[in-house]
Amino acid sequence: MATRRQFIRISAVGAGAVIAGATGFRLLASELTEGQKATLAALNRRTPTYCEVCFWKCAGWVYKDEGGAIKKITGNAEDLNCNGRLCPRGTGGVGMYHDEDRLRKPLIRTDERGTQSFREASWEEAFDYITEKIKKISAEHGPECIALFTHGSGGKYFSTLLRALGSPHVAAPSYAQCRGPREVAFQATFGEALDSPERLDIRDTKCLVLIGSHLGENMHNGQVQEMSDAIDKGATIITVDPRFSTAAGKSKYWLPIKPATDMALLLAWMNVIISEELYDKAYVEKYTFGFEYLKEHVRNLTPEWAYGITTIDPTVIRETAREMANAAPAVIVHPGRHVTWYGDDTQRLRAVAILNALLGSWGRRGGFFRPETFELPEVIHPPYPTPKRTWRTEFPDLYKLADTVLANGVCDASVPDPSRNCQFKGWIVNGTNLMETLPNQANTLRAIEELDLLVVIDTMPMEITGYADVILPECTYLERYDDLRVVQHRKPQIALRAPAAEPMYDTKPAFWMARELAKRLGVIDYFPFEKIEDQLDWQLKQVGSSLEEMMKIGVKTFDRTADDLYFYPDEEVEFYTGSGKIELYSTLLAEAGFDPMPVYTKHEEPPVGYYRLNYGRAPMHTFSRTSNNPNLTDLMDENSVWVNPRVAKEWGLSTGQYIHLVNQDGKRSEFPIKVRVTERIRWDSVYMVHGFGHQEKKLRRCYGKGASDTNLITKVLVDPIMGGTGMRGNFVTFITDLAKEEVAS
Ligand SMILES: Nc1nc2c(c(=O)[nH]1)N[C@H]1C(S)=C(S)[C@@H](COP(=O)(O)OP(=O)(O)OC[C@H]3O[C@@H](n4cnc5c(=O)[nH]c(N)nc54)[C@H](O)[C@@H]3O)O[C@H]1N2
Ligand SMILES: Nc1nc2c(c(=O)[nH]1)N[C@H]1C(S)=C(S)[C@@H](COP(=O)(O)OP(=O)(O)OC[C@H]3O[C@@H](n4cnc5c(=O)[nH]c(N)nc54)[C@H](O)[C@@H]3O)O[C@H]1N2
Ligand code: SF4
Ligand SMILES: [Mo]
C-alpha cells in the first residue's frame, strides 16, 4: 500500500523536475549530468494526452520507461485546466491501462440478458451482428428508434454514426442527471449556459459561496487550485452544506442547512440584499429586467422566515449577505454542477443566478468572466438527413425547456406505452454505466428488457456491460487518438490526445469502431478520413498547426480575439434573453407556464426513524469508473455511511461496524456498508460516496465493496421544467443484525 501512495506523491514531484529540465535544453550533451541526461531521455519518451478519468479533461504527458512501458502521467504546464498539476485520479489514470480486469475481446451474449453469458467474437462478427439489427430496427420502426447514451470522448463518433442514420437521439447523463437545471437556469437569466470548465473567476474572487458544491472532494482541478489561491489571498468562503465538507473546513462560515431547504436561504439572502440596499444599483439598473417584481416577490421572505425552514440563524443569514455585498462584484455564488437534487432544481439555480445578478458579479473580475473557445474547422461531410420524429414528439408538453435529449426520457420511452406511437428499440451505450448512473434501477432494467439491441462500448466489464447483446471493448485513453480537446477558458486552447502505447489485447478505439459500422451501414461519407490522425492533421493545418507540432507541445494556446474578459465600465451588453437584459423576472419561464421568479416549496421529510440519503464524491475516485483501478483502490477501496453521533447512539451503531441500509420503498443495499460515526453530518441525514457497491463480479478488486447509493434511489423527483432527475428525496434506515457470514464475506 505504502508503495502506491508513494508513487502518487513521487509523480507529482517528477512533474516539477521535468519542467525544470525542459528549460535547460541549451546545454551541450557532453555537459549534462547523468540526471539531466535521464530527464532529456524521458522527454523524448513522452506522449501528449488529456485525461479521461473525469470530464475536466486536464492535458498531460504520458511517460514511458526505457523498455517502452507506460510509467506515469503528469500535467501539461501550459494547460489552463490543470496548470501542470493533475489530481490524484488523473495521476492514477495509468491504473486504467494496467487493470487486469479490462475487457479484452468483443463479446456476444449467448443467453438471456443479465445472465452474464457471453462468448468471444471477432470484430467482424460483432459488427455484422450489430449491422443486421440496426438495419432491421430502422426498416421496421425507423432509425429514430435507436438512441445513443454517452459520456466520454468516443461519443462524438457514435453520434456522427447515429445522425447519419437519421436519429437525433443522443443523450448524456451529464445533462438530466447532473448539470442540466443549471444550464437552463443560467440560460433563462443571463442568456448563456455555463458549460465546462465553468467561467468562474475564482482566483480573483473575494468571496466564494458554495451551496453543496464540495470542492476539495469534488476534485475539478482548476477550480480546486483557484480556490486554494483565493484562500491564500484572503477570500472569504461561505459553505452551505448539511455536512461538514472539506470546503466547510476552509470556510469562514459553515451553514449546516437542513437538507432540501436551500431555496428559502437564497430568497432570504435576496431579501436582505434588496431591503438593506446592498445590491449593485448601477448594474441592476443598466443590465437587468424585472427588479421591481423581484423586490416585491421577496419583500416578506426575511431571515426570520427562512430560519423556521432552514434552521440557519437569522443573524448569520444577514451577516453572510453583507459579507457577499462587501466583496461584490468580486463574489461568486457558485452555480454547482451536480444539481439534480429535489426536482425544483432549475428554480433553485435561478435563485443562484439572480443573486449573482444582484451582486453584479456576471462579467466582472472575481465573478464570472467571459470565456473564449477556439473555432476548429469540422470535417466536411454531407448534411445529416432530417429525422422524421424526435423525442419531442413523444413528450410534447413535458419538460418544455429541456434543450437536449434526456437520458431518463429515452429510458422511459423504451418501455411500451399505449399513449406513444414510437418506442426506442435499440441503445448504443458508450462510456456510461447506466445501471449506476440513472436513478430507479428497476425502470432502467424494465426498459432494457424491451430492447431489440443493446450495444455497450466500454473499457471495463461494468454493470451495464452485463446486460449488453454485444460488448465492444475500447482501448483506454492512453492507447488512442481522440478528437482535439477544445474547451472554453480565459484563453482559447486546444489539446491533443495521442496513443502512448499500442492497444492491449484485442481492443480498439471508438473512432475505428464507429467508422467500421458506418461502412457496413452505408454511411461512410460521414467519415471521410480513414485514419483519425489524418483527420487531426487536416484540422490542425487549417489553423496553422500540425499533428507534428502538437505531438511536441500537447497544448496550443491562442490569443483572445478581444480584450473582453470582463465588462468595460458602462459597456452596452446585449444578453440573449427575451428582454435582451439579465432577467430577474424570466420571460422564458413565464411563457412556458412556470413561475417567472423562484418560489419556495416544501419538500417531503424523512419519516420517523429514517434519514435523508445524501451522497457525494471522494477525491480519489470518479463515479463508478475508478472503483477497480489498482492505483486508486489502494487509496480508498470502499465507502462508508456517515452517521451523526446522536443517531448512532440511538441505534447503538459504532464506527467500523457493517450494516445494511433499507429505503422508504423497502429497497435494501446489495452489500453491507461500514459505519462512520461523525459530527460532520447532521442528525437528519446520512452520507455516502457514490460509485461503490459494485455488483459485477468481473470487477475482482471492487466487487461487493461498500454500498451503492443508486440501489437506494428508487424515488425520483423529476424537474417539470427540463426533466432532470432529482435524486435526494430518498430516506434510509438501518439494518444492524447482519448475519455473521455476510460480514465476513
Ligand atoms: N473526485 C471527484 N470529483 C468529481 C467527480 C468525481 O466523480 N470524483 N465528479 C465530477 C462531476 S461530473 C460532478 S457533476 C461534480 C459534482 O460535485 P458537486 O457539484 O460539488 O456536487 P453536489 O451535489 O453539489 O455536492 C455534494 C455535496 O452536497 C451536499 N448536499 C447534499 N444535500 C444538500 C442540500 O440539500 N443542500 C446543500 N446545500 N447541500 C447538500 C453534500 O453534503 C455534499 O457535500 O463533481 C465533479 N468532480
Ligand atoms: N446515484 C447517483 N447517480 C449519479 C450520480 C451520483 O452521484 N449518484 N452522479 C451523476 C452525475 S453528476 C454524472 S455526471 C453521471 C456520470 O455517470 P457516468 O458517466 O455513467 O459515470 P461512470 O459511472 O463513471 O461510468 C462511466 C463508464 O465509462 C467507462 N469508461 C471509462 N473510460 C472509458 C473509455 O475510455 N471508453 C469507453 N468507451 N468507456 C469508458 C467506465 O468503465 C464506466 O462504465 O452520473 C450521475 N448519476
Ligand atoms: S480533474 Fe483529475 S481526473 Fe479530472 S481530468 Fe483533471 S486530472 Fe483527470
Ligand atoms: Mo456530473
mmCIF file of C-alpha atoms in Angstrom, residues 270-495:
data_model
loop_
_atom_site.group_PDB
_atom_site.id
_atom_site.type_symbol
_atom_site.label_atom_id
_atom_site.label_comp_id
_atom_site.label_asym_id
_atom_site.label_seq_id
_atom_site.Cartn_x
_atom_site.Cartn_y
_atom_site.Cartn_z
ATOM 1 C CA MET A 270 -32.144 38.375 -1.732
ATOM 2 C CA ASN A 271 -34.469 39.908 0.842
ATOM 3 C CA VAL A 272 -31.527 41.239 2.890
ATOM 4 C CA ILE A 273 -29.571 42.421 -0.137
ATOM 5 C CA ILE A 274 -32.564 44.318 -1.508
ATOM 6 C CA SER A 275 -34.041 45.653 1.751
ATOM 7 C CA GLU A 276 -30.649 46.850 3.029
ATOM 8 C CA GLU A 277 -29.911 48.273 -0.446
ATOM 9 C CA LEU A 278 -26.728 46.252 -0.733
ATOM 10 C CA TYR A 279 -27.232 45.337 -4.387
ATOM 11 C CA ASP A 280 -25.204 46.865 -7.218
ATOM 12 C CA LYS A 281 -27.634 49.652 -8.114
ATOM 13 C CA ALA A 282 -25.985 50.877 -11.307
ATOM 14 C CA TYR A 283 -25.539 47.326 -12.616
ATOM 15 C CA VAL A 284 -29.081 46.284 -11.772
ATOM 16 C CA GLU A 285 -30.439 49.445 -13.357
ATOM 17 C CA LYS A 286 -28.394 49.089 -16.526
ATOM 18 C CA TYR A 287 -28.398 45.381 -17.157
ATOM 19 C CA THR A 288 -31.378 43.697 -15.515
ATOM 20 C CA PHE A 289 -35.073 43.228 -16.169
ATOM 21 C CA GLY A 290 -37.791 42.840 -13.535
ATOM 22 C CA PHE A 291 -36.127 44.263 -10.423
ATOM 23 C CA GLU A 292 -39.365 45.793 -9.097
ATOM 24 C CA TYR A 293 -41.151 42.443 -9.420
ATOM 25 C CA LEU A 294 -38.349 40.709 -7.584
ATOM 26 C CA LYS A 295 -38.305 43.304 -4.827
ATOM 27 C CA GLU A 296 -41.997 42.737 -4.237
ATOM 28 C CA HIS A 297 -41.589 38.970 -4.528
ATOM 29 C CA VAL A 298 -39.032 38.711 -1.701
ATOM 30 C CA ARG A 299 -40.420 41.525 0.498
ATOM 31 C CA ASN A 300 -41.644 39.214 3.246
ATOM 32 C CA LEU A 301 -39.096 36.447 2.821
ATOM 33 C CA THR A 302 -36.997 37.591 5.746
ATOM 34 C CA PRO A 303 -34.163 35.737 7.505
ATOM 35 C CA GLU A 304 -36.627 35.088 10.341
ATOM 36 C CA TRP A 305 -38.963 33.387 7.863
ATOM 37 C CA ALA A 306 -36.078 31.339 6.467
ATOM 38 C CA TYR A 307 -34.877 30.364 9.949
ATOM 39 C CA GLY A 308 -38.009 28.332 10.532
ATOM 40 C CA ILE A 309 -37.325 26.401 7.344
ATOM 41 C CA THR A 310 -33.545 26.134 7.089
ATOM 42 C CA THR A 311 -32.559 26.118 10.810
ATOM 43 C CA ILE A 312 -29.960 28.799 9.962
ATOM 44 C CA ASP A 313 -29.747 31.622 12.497
ATOM 45 C CA PRO A 314 -31.172 34.888 11.024
ATOM 46 C CA THR A 315 -28.116 36.807 12.270
ATOM 47 C CA VAL A 316 -25.878 34.502 10.224
ATOM 48 C CA ILE A 317 -28.092 34.932 7.159
ATOM 49 C CA ARG A 318 -27.743 38.728 7.465
ATOM 50 C CA GLU A 319 -24.014 38.624 8.156
ATOM 51 C CA THR A 320 -23.286 36.363 5.202
ATOM 52 C CA ALA A 321 -25.428 38.509 2.869
ATOM 53 C CA ARG A 322 -23.406 41.565 3.932
ATOM 54 C CA GLU A 323 -20.155 39.641 3.514
ATOM 55 C CA MET A 324 -21.112 38.911 -0.133
ATOM 56 C CA ALA A 325 -22.142 42.512 -0.777
ATOM 57 C CA ASN A 326 -18.876 43.810 0.704
ATOM 58 C CA ALA A 327 -16.902 41.683 -1.712
ATOM 59 C CA ALA A 328 -19.122 42.492 -4.710
ATOM 60 C CA PRO A 329 -18.626 42.429 -7.611
ATOM 61 C CA ALA A 330 -15.701 40.082 -6.855
ATOM 62 C CA VAL A 331 -18.063 37.497 -5.436
ATOM 63 C CA ILE A 332 -19.252 34.138 -6.756
ATOM 64 C CA VAL A 333 -22.335 32.316 -5.613
ATOM 65 C CA HIS A 334 -21.106 29.053 -7.097
ATOM 66 C CA PRO A 335 -23.582 27.570 -9.571
ATOM 67 C CA GLY A 336 -22.652 23.996 -8.594
ATOM 68 C CA ARG A 337 -22.532 21.173 -11.081
ATOM 69 C CA HIS A 338 -24.388 18.096 -9.912
ATOM 70 C CA VAL A 339 -27.580 19.974 -9.163
ATOM 71 C CA THR A 340 -30.357 17.403 -9.746
ATOM 72 C CA TRP A 341 -31.405 17.235 -6.114
ATOM 73 C CA TYR A 342 -35.070 17.840 -5.273
ATOM 74 C CA GLY A 343 -36.982 18.352 -8.521
ATOM 75 C CA ASP A 344 -37.236 22.157 -8.238
ATOM 76 C CA ASP A 345 -33.601 22.421 -9.240
ATOM 77 C CA THR A 346 -33.946 24.762 -12.218
ATOM 78 C CA GLN A 347 -35.721 27.208 -9.935
ATOM 79 C CA ARG A 348 -33.092 26.843 -7.187
ATOM 80 C CA LEU A 349 -30.387 27.558 -9.757
ATOM 81 C CA ARG A 350 -32.424 30.511 -10.992
ATOM 82 C CA ALA A 351 -32.231 31.849 -7.433
ATOM 83 C CA VAL A 352 -28.452 31.386 -7.511
ATOM 84 C CA ALA A 353 -28.250 33.200 -10.860
ATOM 85 C CA ILE A 354 -30.431 36.066 -9.628
ATOM 86 C CA LEU A 355 -28.316 36.502 -6.524
ATOM 87 C CA ASN A 356 -25.216 36.808 -8.701
ATOM 88 C CA ALA A 357 -27.012 39.377 -10.842
ATOM 89 C CA LEU A 358 -27.979 41.480 -7.797
ATOM 90 C CA LEU A 359 -24.340 41.425 -6.686
ATOM 91 C CA GLY A 360 -23.204 42.395 -10.190
ATOM 92 C CA SER A 361 -20.770 39.504 -10.479
ATOM 93 C CA TRP A 362 -21.579 38.390 -14.057
ATOM 94 C CA GLY A 363 -18.932 39.802 -16.411
ATOM 95 C CA ARG A 364 -16.800 41.167 -13.553
ATOM 96 C CA ARG A 365 -13.325 40.375 -12.209
ATOM 97 C CA GLY A 366 -13.589 37.881 -9.372
ATOM 98 C CA GLY A 367 -17.049 36.878 -10.562
ATOM 99 C CA PHE A 368 -17.925 35.294 -13.916
ATOM 100 C CA PHE A 369 -15.527 36.045 -16.770
ATOM 101 C CA ARG A 370 -16.302 35.861 -20.485
ATOM 102 C CA PRO A 371 -14.734 32.652 -21.734
ATOM 103 C CA GLU A 372 -13.440 32.082 -25.231
ATOM 104 C CA THR A 373 -13.217 28.861 -27.210
ATOM 105 C CA PHE A 374 -11.241 28.061 -30.321
ATOM 106 C CA GLU A 375 -13.131 27.541 -33.565
ATOM 107 C CA LEU A 376 -11.725 24.385 -35.086
ATOM 108 C CA PRO A 377 -12.918 23.508 -38.596
ATOM 109 C CA GLU A 378 -15.197 20.478 -38.617
ATOM 110 C CA VAL A 379 -14.712 17.613 -41.007
ATOM 111 C CA ILE A 380 -16.708 18.135 -44.214
ATOM 112 C CA HIS A 381 -19.438 15.584 -44.832
ATOM 113 C CA PRO A 382 -22.934 15.501 -46.378
ATOM 114 C CA PRO A 383 -25.715 17.119 -44.327
ATOM 115 C CA TYR A 384 -27.458 14.786 -41.905
ATOM 116 C CA PRO A 385 -30.866 13.505 -43.021
ATOM 117 C CA THR A 386 -33.798 15.202 -41.283
ATOM 118 C CA PRO A 387 -35.278 12.847 -38.688
ATOM 119 C CA LYS A 388 -38.952 12.077 -39.128
ATOM 120 C CA ARG A 389 -39.632 12.009 -35.421
ATOM 121 C CA THR A 390 -37.850 13.299 -32.375
ATOM 122 C CA TRP A 391 -38.199 12.700 -28.648
ATOM 123 C CA ARG A 392 -40.110 15.969 -28.527
ATOM 124 C CA THR A 393 -42.939 14.263 -30.451
ATOM 125 C CA GLU A 394 -43.189 11.709 -27.653
ATOM 126 C CA PHE A 395 -43.252 14.256 -24.833
ATOM 127 C CA PRO A 396 -44.951 17.275 -26.461
ATOM 128 C CA ASP A 397 -45.967 19.065 -23.271
ATOM 129 C CA LEU A 398 -43.374 17.776 -20.883
ATOM 130 C CA TYR A 399 -40.059 19.348 -19.881
ATOM 131 C CA LYS A 400 -40.547 22.254 -22.231
ATOM 132 C CA LEU A 401 -37.194 23.869 -21.558
ATOM 133 C CA ALA A 402 -35.062 20.732 -21.948
ATOM 134 C CA ASP A 403 -32.690 21.663 -24.748
ATOM 135 C CA THR A 404 -31.208 18.242 -25.285
ATOM 136 C CA VAL A 405 -32.286 14.603 -25.255
ATOM 137 C CA LEU A 406 -32.921 13.283 -21.744
ATOM 138 C CA ALA A 407 -31.234 10.007 -20.804
ATOM 139 C CA ASN A 408 -34.103 9.216 -18.429
ATOM 140 C CA GLY A 409 -36.568 10.295 -21.138
ATOM 141 C CA VAL A 410 -35.143 7.767 -23.596
ATOM 142 C CA CYS A 411 -35.291 5.167 -20.879
ATOM 143 C CA ASP A 412 -38.958 5.928 -20.164
ATOM 144 C CA ALA A 413 -39.780 5.936 -23.872
ATOM 145 C CA SER A 414 -38.254 2.483 -24.284
ATOM 146 C CA VAL A 415 -40.992 0.990 -22.131
ATOM 147 C CA PRO A 416 -44.148 0.319 -24.205
ATOM 148 C CA ASP A 417 -46.951 2.771 -23.561
ATOM 149 C CA PRO A 418 -50.233 2.889 -25.468
ATOM 150 C CA SER A 419 -50.144 6.692 -25.477
ATOM 151 C CA ARG A 420 -46.982 6.749 -27.628
ATOM 152 C CA ASN A 421 -46.614 5.667 -31.220
ATOM 153 C CA CYS A 422 -42.874 5.293 -31.084
ATOM 154 C CA GLN A 423 -40.739 3.336 -28.746
ATOM 155 C CA PHE A 424 -36.954 3.068 -28.586
ATOM 156 C CA LYS A 425 -35.769 -0.341 -29.750
ATOM 157 C CA GLY A 426 -32.006 -0.036 -29.849
ATOM 158 C CA TRP A 427 -29.482 1.523 -27.464
ATOM 159 C CA ILE A 428 -25.837 2.205 -28.078
ATOM 160 C CA VAL A 429 -24.168 2.931 -24.756
ATOM 161 C CA ASN A 430 -20.716 4.481 -24.796
ATOM 162 C CA GLY A 431 -18.748 5.249 -21.628
ATOM 163 C CA THR A 432 -21.641 5.438 -19.219
ATOM 164 C CA ASN A 433 -22.555 2.838 -16.645
ATOM 165 C CA LEU A 434 -26.306 3.432 -16.870
ATOM 166 C CA MET A 435 -27.172 0.923 -14.139
ATOM 167 C CA GLU A 436 -25.313 3.045 -11.569
ATOM 168 C CA THR A 437 -25.928 6.377 -13.260
ATOM 169 C CA LEU A 438 -29.676 6.552 -13.804
ATOM 170 C CA PRO A 439 -31.819 6.546 -10.665
ATOM 171 C CA ASN A 440 -34.582 3.959 -10.304
ATOM 172 C CA GLN A 441 -32.714 0.870 -11.460
ATOM 173 C CA ALA A 442 -35.930 -1.118 -11.812
ATOM 174 C CA ASN A 443 -37.056 1.304 -14.510
ATOM 175 C CA THR A 444 -33.732 1.045 -16.361
ATOM 176 C CA LEU A 445 -33.988 -2.742 -16.282
ATOM 177 C CA ARG A 446 -37.559 -2.657 -17.449
ATOM 178 C CA ALA A 447 -36.512 -0.546 -20.454
ATOM 179 C CA ILE A 448 -33.558 -2.821 -21.249
ATOM 180 C CA GLU A 449 -35.855 -5.854 -21.310
ATOM 181 C CA GLU A 450 -37.800 -4.282 -24.177
ATOM 182 C CA LEU A 451 -34.828 -3.618 -26.430
ATOM 183 C CA ASP A 452 -34.054 -5.447 -29.653
ATOM 184 C CA LEU A 453 -30.447 -4.306 -29.474
ATOM 185 C CA LEU A 454 -28.146 -3.156 -26.689
ATOM 186 C CA VAL A 455 -24.552 -2.408 -27.686
ATOM 187 C CA VAL A 456 -22.120 -1.309 -24.990
ATOM 188 C CA ILE A 457 -18.742 0.244 -25.704
ATOM 189 C CA ASP A 458 -16.607 0.244 -22.581
ATOM 190 C CA THR A 459 -13.103 -0.437 -21.319
ATOM 191 C CA MET A 460 -14.218 -2.456 -18.298
ATOM 192 C CA PRO A 461 -16.784 -5.110 -17.505
ATOM 193 C CA MET A 462 -19.325 -2.956 -15.664
ATOM 194 C CA GLU A 463 -22.912 -3.446 -14.532
ATOM 195 C CA ILE A 464 -24.218 -2.146 -17.871
ATOM 196 C CA THR A 465 -21.986 -4.413 -19.982
ATOM 197 C CA GLY A 466 -23.594 -7.373 -18.215
ATOM 198 C CA TYR A 467 -26.898 -6.563 -19.981
ATOM 199 C CA ALA A 468 -25.445 -5.993 -23.447
ATOM 200 C CA ASP A 469 -26.129 -8.067 -26.546
ATOM 201 C CA VAL A 470 -22.752 -7.057 -27.890
ATOM 202 C CA ILE A 471 -19.828 -5.599 -25.976
ATOM 203 C CA LEU A 472 -17.208 -3.674 -27.915
ATOM 204 C CA PRO A 473 -14.005 -3.342 -25.879
ATOM 205 C CA GLU A 474 -12.433 0.068 -26.255
ATOM 206 C CA CYS A 475 -8.728 0.616 -25.604
ATOM 207 C CA THR A 476 -8.054 3.133 -22.833
ATOM 208 C CA TYR A 477 -7.347 6.804 -23.481
ATOM 209 C CA LEU A 478 -3.619 6.079 -23.168
ATOM 210 C CA GLU A 479 -3.760 3.842 -26.236
ATOM 211 C CA ARG A 480 -5.593 6.029 -28.735
ATOM 212 C CA TYR A 481 -6.054 9.306 -30.539
ATOM 213 C CA ASP A 482 -9.287 11.187 -29.991
ATOM 214 C CA ASP A 483 -10.677 14.467 -31.209
ATOM 215 C CA LEU A 484 -8.726 17.560 -30.234
ATOM 216 C CA ARG A 485 -9.889 18.926 -26.928
ATOM 217 C CA VAL A 486 -11.474 22.316 -27.438
ATOM 218 C CA VAL A 487 -12.768 23.922 -24.271
ATOM 219 C CA GLN A 488 -13.661 27.403 -23.136
ATOM 220 C CA HIS A 489 -11.326 29.293 -20.829
ATOM 221 C CA ARG A 490 -9.696 32.659 -20.229
ATOM 222 C CA LYS A 491 -7.735 31.991 -23.416
ATOM 223 C CA PRO A 492 -8.646 29.603 -26.237
ATOM 224 C CA GLN A 493 -6.645 26.387 -26.191
ATOM 225 C CA ILE A 494 -6.545 23.079 -27.989
ATOM 226 C CA ALA A 495 -5.028 19.858 -26.673
#
